[in-house]
mmCIF file of N, CA and C in Angstrom:
data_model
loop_
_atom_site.group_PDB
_atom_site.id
_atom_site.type_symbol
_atom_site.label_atom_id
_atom_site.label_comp_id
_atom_site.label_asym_id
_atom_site.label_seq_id
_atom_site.Cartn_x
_atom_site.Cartn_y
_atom_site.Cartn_z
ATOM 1 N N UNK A 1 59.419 -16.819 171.560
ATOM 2 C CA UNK A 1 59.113 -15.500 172.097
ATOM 3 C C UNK A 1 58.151 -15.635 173.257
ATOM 4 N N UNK A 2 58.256 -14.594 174.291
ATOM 5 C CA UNK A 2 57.609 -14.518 175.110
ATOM 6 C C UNK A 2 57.447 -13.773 176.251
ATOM 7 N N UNK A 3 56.626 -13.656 177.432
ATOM 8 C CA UNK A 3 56.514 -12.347 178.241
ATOM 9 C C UNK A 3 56.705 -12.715 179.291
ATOM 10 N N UNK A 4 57.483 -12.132 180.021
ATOM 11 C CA UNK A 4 57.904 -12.289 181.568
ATOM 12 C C UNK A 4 56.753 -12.490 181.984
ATOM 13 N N UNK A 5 56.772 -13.180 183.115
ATOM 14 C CA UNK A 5 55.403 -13.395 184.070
ATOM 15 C C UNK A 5 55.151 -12.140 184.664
ATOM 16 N N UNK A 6 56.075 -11.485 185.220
ATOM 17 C CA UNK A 6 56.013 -10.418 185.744
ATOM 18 C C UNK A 6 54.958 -9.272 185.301
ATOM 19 N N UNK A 7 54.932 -9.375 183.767
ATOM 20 C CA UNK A 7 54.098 -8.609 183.197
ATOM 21 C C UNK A 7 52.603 -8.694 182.802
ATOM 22 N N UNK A 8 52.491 -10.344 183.117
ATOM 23 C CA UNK A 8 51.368 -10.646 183.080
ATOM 24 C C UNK A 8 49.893 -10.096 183.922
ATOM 25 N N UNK A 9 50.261 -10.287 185.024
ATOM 26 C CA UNK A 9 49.260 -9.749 186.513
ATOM 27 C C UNK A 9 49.288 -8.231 185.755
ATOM 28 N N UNK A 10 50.041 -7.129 185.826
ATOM 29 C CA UNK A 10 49.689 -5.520 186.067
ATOM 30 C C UNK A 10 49.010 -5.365 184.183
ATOM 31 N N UNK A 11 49.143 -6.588 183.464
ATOM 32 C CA UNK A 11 48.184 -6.183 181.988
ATOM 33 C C UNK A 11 46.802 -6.812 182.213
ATOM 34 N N UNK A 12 46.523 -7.850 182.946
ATOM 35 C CA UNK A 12 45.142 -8.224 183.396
ATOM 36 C C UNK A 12 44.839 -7.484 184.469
ATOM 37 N N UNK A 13 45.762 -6.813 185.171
ATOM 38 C CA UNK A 13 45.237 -6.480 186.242
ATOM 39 C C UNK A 13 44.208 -5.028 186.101
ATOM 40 N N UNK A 14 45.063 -3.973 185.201
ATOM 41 C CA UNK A 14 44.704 -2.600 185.288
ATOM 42 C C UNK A 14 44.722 -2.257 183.861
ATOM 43 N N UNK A 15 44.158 -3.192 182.583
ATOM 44 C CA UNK A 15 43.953 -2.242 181.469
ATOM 45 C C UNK A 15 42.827 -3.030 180.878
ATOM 46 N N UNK A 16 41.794 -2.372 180.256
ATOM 47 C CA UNK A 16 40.671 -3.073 179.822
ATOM 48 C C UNK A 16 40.630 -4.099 178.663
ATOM 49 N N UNK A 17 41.842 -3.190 177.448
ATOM 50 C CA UNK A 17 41.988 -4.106 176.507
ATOM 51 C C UNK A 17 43.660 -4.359 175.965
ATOM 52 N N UNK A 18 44.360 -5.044 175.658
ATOM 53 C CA UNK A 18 45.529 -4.668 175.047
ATOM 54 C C UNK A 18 45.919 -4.316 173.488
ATOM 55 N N UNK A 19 46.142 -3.613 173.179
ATOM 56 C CA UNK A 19 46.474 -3.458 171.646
ATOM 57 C C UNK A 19 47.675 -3.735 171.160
ATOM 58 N N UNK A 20 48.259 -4.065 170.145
ATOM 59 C CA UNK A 20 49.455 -4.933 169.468
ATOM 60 C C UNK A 20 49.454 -4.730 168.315
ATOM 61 N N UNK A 21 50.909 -4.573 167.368
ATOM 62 C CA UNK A 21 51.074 -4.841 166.032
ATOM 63 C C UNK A 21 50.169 -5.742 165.359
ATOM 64 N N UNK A 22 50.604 -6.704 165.728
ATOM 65 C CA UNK A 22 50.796 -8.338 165.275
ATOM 66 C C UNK A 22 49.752 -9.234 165.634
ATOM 67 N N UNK A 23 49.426 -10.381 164.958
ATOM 68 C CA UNK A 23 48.595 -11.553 165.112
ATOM 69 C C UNK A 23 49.695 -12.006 166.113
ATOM 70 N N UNK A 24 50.993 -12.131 165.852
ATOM 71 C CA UNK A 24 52.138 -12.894 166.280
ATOM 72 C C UNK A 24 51.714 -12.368 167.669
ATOM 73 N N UNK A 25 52.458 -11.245 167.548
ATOM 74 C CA UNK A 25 51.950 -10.608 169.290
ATOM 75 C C UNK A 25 50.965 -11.039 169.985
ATOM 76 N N UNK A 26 49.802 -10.550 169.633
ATOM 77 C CA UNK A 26 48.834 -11.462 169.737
ATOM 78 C C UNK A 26 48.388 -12.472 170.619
ATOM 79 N N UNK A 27 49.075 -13.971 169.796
ATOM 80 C CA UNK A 27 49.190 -14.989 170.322
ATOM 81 C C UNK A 27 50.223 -14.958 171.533
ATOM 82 N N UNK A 28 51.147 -14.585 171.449
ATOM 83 C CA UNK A 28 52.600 -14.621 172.518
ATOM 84 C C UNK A 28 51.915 -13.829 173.884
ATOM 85 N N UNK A 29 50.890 -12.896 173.669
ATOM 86 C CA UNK A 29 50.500 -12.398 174.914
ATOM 87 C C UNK A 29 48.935 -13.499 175.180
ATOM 88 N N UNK A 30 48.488 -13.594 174.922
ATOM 89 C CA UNK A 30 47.642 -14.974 175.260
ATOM 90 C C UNK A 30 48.270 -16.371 175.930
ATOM 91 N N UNK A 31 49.203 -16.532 175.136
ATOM 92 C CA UNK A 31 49.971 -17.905 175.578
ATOM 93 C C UNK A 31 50.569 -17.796 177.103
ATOM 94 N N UNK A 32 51.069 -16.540 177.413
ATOM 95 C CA UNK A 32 51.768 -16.027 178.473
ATOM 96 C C UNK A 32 50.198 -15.505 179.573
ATOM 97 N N UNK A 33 49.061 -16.087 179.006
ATOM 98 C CA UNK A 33 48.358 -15.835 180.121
ATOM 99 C C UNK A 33 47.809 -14.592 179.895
ATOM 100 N N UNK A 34 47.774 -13.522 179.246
ATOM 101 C CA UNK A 34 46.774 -12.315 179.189
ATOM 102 C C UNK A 34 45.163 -12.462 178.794
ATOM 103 N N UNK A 35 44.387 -12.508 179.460
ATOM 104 C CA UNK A 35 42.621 -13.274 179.623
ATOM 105 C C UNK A 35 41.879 -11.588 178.910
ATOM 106 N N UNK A 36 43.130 -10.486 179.112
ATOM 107 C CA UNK A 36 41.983 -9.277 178.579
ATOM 108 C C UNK A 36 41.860 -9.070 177.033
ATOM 109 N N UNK A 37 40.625 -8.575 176.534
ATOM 110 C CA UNK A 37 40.441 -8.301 174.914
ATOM 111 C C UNK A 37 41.888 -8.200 174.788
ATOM 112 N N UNK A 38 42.340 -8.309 173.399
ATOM 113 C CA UNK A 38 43.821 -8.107 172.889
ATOM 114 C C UNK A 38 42.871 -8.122 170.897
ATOM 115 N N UNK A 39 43.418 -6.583 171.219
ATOM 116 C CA UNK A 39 42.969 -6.271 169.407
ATOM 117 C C UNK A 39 44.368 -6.086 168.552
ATOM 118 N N UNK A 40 44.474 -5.960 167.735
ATOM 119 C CA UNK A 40 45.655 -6.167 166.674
ATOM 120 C C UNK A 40 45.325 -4.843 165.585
ATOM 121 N N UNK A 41 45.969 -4.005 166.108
ATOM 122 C CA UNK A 41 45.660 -2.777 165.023
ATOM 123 C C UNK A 41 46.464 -2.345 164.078
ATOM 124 N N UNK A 42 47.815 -3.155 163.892
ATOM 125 C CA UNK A 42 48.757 -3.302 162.586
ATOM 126 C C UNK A 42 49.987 -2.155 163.394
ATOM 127 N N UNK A 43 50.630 -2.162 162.238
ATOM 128 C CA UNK A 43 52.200 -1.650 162.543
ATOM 129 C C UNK A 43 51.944 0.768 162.066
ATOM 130 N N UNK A 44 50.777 0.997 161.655
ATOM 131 C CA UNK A 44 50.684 2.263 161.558
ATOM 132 C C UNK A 44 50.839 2.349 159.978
ATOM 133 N N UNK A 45 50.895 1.645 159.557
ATOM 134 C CA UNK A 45 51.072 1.754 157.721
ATOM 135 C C UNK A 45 49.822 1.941 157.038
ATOM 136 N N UNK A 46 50.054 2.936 155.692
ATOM 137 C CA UNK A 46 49.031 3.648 154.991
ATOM 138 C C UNK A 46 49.689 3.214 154.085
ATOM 139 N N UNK A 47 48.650 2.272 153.414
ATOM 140 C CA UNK A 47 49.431 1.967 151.658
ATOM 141 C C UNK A 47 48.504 3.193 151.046
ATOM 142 N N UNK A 48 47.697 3.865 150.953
ATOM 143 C CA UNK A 48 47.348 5.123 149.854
ATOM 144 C C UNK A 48 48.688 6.060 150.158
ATOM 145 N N UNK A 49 49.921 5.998 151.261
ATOM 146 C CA UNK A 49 50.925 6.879 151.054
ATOM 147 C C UNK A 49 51.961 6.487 150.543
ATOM 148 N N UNK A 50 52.450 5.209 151.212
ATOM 149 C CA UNK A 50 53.266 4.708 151.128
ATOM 150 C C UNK A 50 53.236 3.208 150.147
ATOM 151 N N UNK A 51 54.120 2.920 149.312
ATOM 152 C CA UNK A 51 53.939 1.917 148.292
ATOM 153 C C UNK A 51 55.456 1.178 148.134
ATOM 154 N N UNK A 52 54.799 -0.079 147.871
ATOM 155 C CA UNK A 52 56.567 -0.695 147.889
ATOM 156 C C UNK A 52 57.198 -0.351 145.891
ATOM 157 N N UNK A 53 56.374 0.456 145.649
ATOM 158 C CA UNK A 53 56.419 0.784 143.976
ATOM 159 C C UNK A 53 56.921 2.187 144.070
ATOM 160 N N UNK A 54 57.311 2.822 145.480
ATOM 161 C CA UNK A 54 57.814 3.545 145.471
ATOM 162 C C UNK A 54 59.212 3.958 145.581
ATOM 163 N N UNK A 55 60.032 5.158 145.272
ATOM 164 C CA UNK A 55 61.393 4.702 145.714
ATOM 165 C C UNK A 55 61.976 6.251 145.808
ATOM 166 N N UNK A 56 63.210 5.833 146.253
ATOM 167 C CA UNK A 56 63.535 7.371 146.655
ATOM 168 C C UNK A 56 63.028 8.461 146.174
ATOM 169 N N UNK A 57 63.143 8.566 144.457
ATOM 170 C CA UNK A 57 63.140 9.822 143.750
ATOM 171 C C UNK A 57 61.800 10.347 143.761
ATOM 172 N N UNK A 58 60.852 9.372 144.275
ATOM 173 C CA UNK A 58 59.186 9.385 143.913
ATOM 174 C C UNK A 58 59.005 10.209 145.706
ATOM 175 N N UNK A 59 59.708 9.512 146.344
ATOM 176 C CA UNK A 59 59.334 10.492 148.001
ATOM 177 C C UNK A 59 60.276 11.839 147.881
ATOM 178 N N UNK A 60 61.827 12.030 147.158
ATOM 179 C CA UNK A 60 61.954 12.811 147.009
ATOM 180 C C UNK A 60 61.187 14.164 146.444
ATOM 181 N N UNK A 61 60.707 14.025 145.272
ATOM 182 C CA UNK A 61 60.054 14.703 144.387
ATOM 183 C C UNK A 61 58.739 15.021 145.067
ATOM 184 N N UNK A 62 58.291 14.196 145.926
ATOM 185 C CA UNK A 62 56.872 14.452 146.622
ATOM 186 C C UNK A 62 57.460 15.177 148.359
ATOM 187 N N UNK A 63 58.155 15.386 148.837
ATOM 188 C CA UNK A 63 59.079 15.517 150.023
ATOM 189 C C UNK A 63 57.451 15.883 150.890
ATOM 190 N N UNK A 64 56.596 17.306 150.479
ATOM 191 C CA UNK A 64 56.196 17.832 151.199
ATOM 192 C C UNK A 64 54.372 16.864 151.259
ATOM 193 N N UNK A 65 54.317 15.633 150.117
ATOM 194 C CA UNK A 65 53.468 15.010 150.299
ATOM 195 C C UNK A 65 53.756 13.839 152.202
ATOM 196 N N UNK A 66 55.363 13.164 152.214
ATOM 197 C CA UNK A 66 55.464 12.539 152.984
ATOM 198 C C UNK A 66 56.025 13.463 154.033
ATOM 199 N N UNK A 67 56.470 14.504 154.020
ATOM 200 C CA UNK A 67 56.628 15.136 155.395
ATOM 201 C C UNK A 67 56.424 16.976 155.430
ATOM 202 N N UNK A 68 54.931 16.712 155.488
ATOM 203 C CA UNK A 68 54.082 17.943 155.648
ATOM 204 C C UNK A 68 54.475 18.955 156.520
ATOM 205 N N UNK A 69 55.838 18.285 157.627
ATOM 206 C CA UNK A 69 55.997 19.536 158.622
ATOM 207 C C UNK A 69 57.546 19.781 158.379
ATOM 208 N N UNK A 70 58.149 19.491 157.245
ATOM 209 C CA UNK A 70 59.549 19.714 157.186
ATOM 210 C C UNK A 70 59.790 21.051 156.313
ATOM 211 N N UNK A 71 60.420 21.570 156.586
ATOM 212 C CA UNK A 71 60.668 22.582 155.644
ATOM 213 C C UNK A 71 61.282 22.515 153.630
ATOM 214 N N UNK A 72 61.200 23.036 153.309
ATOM 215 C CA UNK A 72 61.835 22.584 151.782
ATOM 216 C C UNK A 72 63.459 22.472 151.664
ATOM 217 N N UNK A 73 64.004 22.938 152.695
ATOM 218 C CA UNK A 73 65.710 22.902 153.124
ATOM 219 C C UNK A 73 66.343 21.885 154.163
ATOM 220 N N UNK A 74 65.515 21.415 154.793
ATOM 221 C CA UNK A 74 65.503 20.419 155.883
ATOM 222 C C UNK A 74 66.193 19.471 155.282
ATOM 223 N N UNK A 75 66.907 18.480 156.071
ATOM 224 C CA UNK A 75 67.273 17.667 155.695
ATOM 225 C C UNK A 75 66.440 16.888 156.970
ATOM 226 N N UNK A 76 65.997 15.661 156.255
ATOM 227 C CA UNK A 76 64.746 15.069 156.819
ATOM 228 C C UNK A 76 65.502 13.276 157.553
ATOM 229 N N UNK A 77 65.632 13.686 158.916
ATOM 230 C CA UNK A 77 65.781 11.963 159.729
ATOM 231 C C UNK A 77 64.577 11.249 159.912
ATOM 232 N N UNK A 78 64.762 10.189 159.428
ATOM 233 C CA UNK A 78 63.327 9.274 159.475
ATOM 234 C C UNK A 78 63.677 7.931 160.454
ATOM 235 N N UNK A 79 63.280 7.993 161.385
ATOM 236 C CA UNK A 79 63.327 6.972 162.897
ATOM 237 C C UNK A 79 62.125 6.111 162.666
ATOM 238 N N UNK A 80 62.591 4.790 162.010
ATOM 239 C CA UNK A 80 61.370 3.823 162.001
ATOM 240 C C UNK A 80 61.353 2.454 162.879
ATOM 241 N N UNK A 81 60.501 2.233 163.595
ATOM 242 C CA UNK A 81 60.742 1.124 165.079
ATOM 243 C C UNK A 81 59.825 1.434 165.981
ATOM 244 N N UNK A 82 59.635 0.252 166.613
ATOM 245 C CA UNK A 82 58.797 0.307 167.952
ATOM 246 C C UNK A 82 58.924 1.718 168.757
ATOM 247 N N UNK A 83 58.590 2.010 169.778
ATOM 248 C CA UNK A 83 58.991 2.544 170.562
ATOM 249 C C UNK A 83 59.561 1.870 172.245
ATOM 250 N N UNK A 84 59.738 1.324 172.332
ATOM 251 C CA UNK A 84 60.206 0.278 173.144
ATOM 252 C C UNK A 84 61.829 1.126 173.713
ATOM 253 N N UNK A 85 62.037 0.332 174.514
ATOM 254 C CA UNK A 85 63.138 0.846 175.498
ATOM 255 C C UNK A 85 64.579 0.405 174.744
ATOM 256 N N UNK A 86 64.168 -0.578 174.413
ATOM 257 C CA UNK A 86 65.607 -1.547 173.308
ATOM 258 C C UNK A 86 65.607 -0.737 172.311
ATOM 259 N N UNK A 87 64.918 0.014 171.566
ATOM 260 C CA UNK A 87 65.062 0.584 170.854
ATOM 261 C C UNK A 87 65.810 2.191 170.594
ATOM 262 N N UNK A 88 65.883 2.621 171.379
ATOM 263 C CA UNK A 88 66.497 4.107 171.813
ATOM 264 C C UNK A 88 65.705 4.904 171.860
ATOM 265 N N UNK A 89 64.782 5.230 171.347
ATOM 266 C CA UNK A 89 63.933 6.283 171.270
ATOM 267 C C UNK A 89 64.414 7.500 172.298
ATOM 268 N N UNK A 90 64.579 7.244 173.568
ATOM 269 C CA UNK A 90 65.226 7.953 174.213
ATOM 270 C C UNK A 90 66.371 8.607 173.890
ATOM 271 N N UNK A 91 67.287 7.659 173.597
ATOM 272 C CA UNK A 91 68.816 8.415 173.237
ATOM 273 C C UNK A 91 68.635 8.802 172.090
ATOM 274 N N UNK A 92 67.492 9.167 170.954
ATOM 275 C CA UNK A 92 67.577 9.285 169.766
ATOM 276 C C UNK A 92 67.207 10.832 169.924
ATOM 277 N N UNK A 93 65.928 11.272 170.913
ATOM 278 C CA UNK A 93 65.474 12.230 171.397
ATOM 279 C C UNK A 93 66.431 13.274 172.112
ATOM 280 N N UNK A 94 67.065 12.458 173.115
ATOM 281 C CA UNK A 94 68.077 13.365 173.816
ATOM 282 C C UNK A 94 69.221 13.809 172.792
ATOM 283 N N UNK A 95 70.024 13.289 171.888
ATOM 284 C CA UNK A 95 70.724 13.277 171.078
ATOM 285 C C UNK A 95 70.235 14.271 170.284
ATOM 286 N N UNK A 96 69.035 14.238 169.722
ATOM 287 C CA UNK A 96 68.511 15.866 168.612
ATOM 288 C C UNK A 96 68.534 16.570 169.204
ATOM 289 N N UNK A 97 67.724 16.608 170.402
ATOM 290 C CA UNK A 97 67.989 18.056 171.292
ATOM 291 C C UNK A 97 69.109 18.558 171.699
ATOM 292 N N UNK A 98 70.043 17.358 172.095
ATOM 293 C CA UNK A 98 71.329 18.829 172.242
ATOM 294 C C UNK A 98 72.601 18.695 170.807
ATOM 295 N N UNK A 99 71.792 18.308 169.501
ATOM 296 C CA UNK A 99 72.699 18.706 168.498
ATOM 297 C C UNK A 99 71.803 19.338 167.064
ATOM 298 N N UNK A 100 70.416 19.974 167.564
ATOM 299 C CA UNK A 100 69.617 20.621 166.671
ATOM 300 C C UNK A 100 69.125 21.449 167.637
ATOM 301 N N UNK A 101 68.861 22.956 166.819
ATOM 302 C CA UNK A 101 68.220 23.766 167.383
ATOM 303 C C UNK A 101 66.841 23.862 166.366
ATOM 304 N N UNK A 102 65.829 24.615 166.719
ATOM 305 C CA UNK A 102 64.509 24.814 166.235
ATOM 306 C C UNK A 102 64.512 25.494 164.597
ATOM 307 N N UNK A 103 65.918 26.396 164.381
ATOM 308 C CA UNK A 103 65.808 27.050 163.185
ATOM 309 C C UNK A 103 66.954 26.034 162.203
ATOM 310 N N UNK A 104 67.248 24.977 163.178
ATOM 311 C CA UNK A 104 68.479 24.280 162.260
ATOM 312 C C UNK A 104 67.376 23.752 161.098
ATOM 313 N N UNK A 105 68.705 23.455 159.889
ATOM 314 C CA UNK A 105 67.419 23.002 158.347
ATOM 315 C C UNK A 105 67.540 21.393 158.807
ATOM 316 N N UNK A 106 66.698 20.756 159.434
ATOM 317 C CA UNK A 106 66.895 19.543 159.784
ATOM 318 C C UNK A 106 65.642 19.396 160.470
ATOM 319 N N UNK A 107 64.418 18.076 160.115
ATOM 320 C CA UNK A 107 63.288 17.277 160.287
ATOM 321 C C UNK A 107 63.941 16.324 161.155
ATOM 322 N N UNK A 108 62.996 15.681 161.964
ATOM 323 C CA UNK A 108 63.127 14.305 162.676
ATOM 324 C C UNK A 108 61.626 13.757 162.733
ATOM 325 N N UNK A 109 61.267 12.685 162.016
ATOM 326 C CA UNK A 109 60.599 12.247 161.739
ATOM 327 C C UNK A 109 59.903 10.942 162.720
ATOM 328 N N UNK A 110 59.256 10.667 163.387
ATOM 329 C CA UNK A 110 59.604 9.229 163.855
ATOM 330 C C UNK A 110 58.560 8.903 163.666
#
């Protein structure tokens, strides 16, 4: 793994610190030459919510513990991933908007 050079200069150049998932990350942006702080603030996970002892029927039954802004009729899309360009985020966005409206029973979660 590793980072275009290209990207190297405009992350030393113009940001004070970099932040990252990963130790992995981490290292791969060091190795590739990044000299600025680089902190590691994890992937966004809350084990007091989320538990690998958990399982459908336990988030089912709790719906409005894990998604506080869905309605009780919603049917709830859960988009889990980077946000990165490889990833769609874009076409995932454009795609709800022109096949959900605001009163449709349908969450999008990401």
């Amino acid at each position: 793994d590793w980072i275009p050079n290209k990207m190297t200069y405009p992350i030393n150049e113009y940001l004070d610190e970099l932040w990252v998932p990963t130790a992995f990350a981490k290292n791969v942006f060091k190795s590739a030459g990044t000299y600025i702080p680089i902190t590691v603030i994890g992937e966004g996970f809350h084990p007091a919510m989320y538990s690998a002892a958990l399982n459908s029927t336990d988030i089912i039954a709790n719906r409005k513990r894990f998604f506080p802004d869905c309605r009780d009729t919603d049917v709830i899309f859960l988009s889990v991933g980077s946000m990165t360009a490889r990833k769609g985020l874009e076409i995932l966005l454009k795609s709800w908007v022109e096949t959900f409206q605001p009163a449709d029973p349908a969450c999008l979660y990401i």
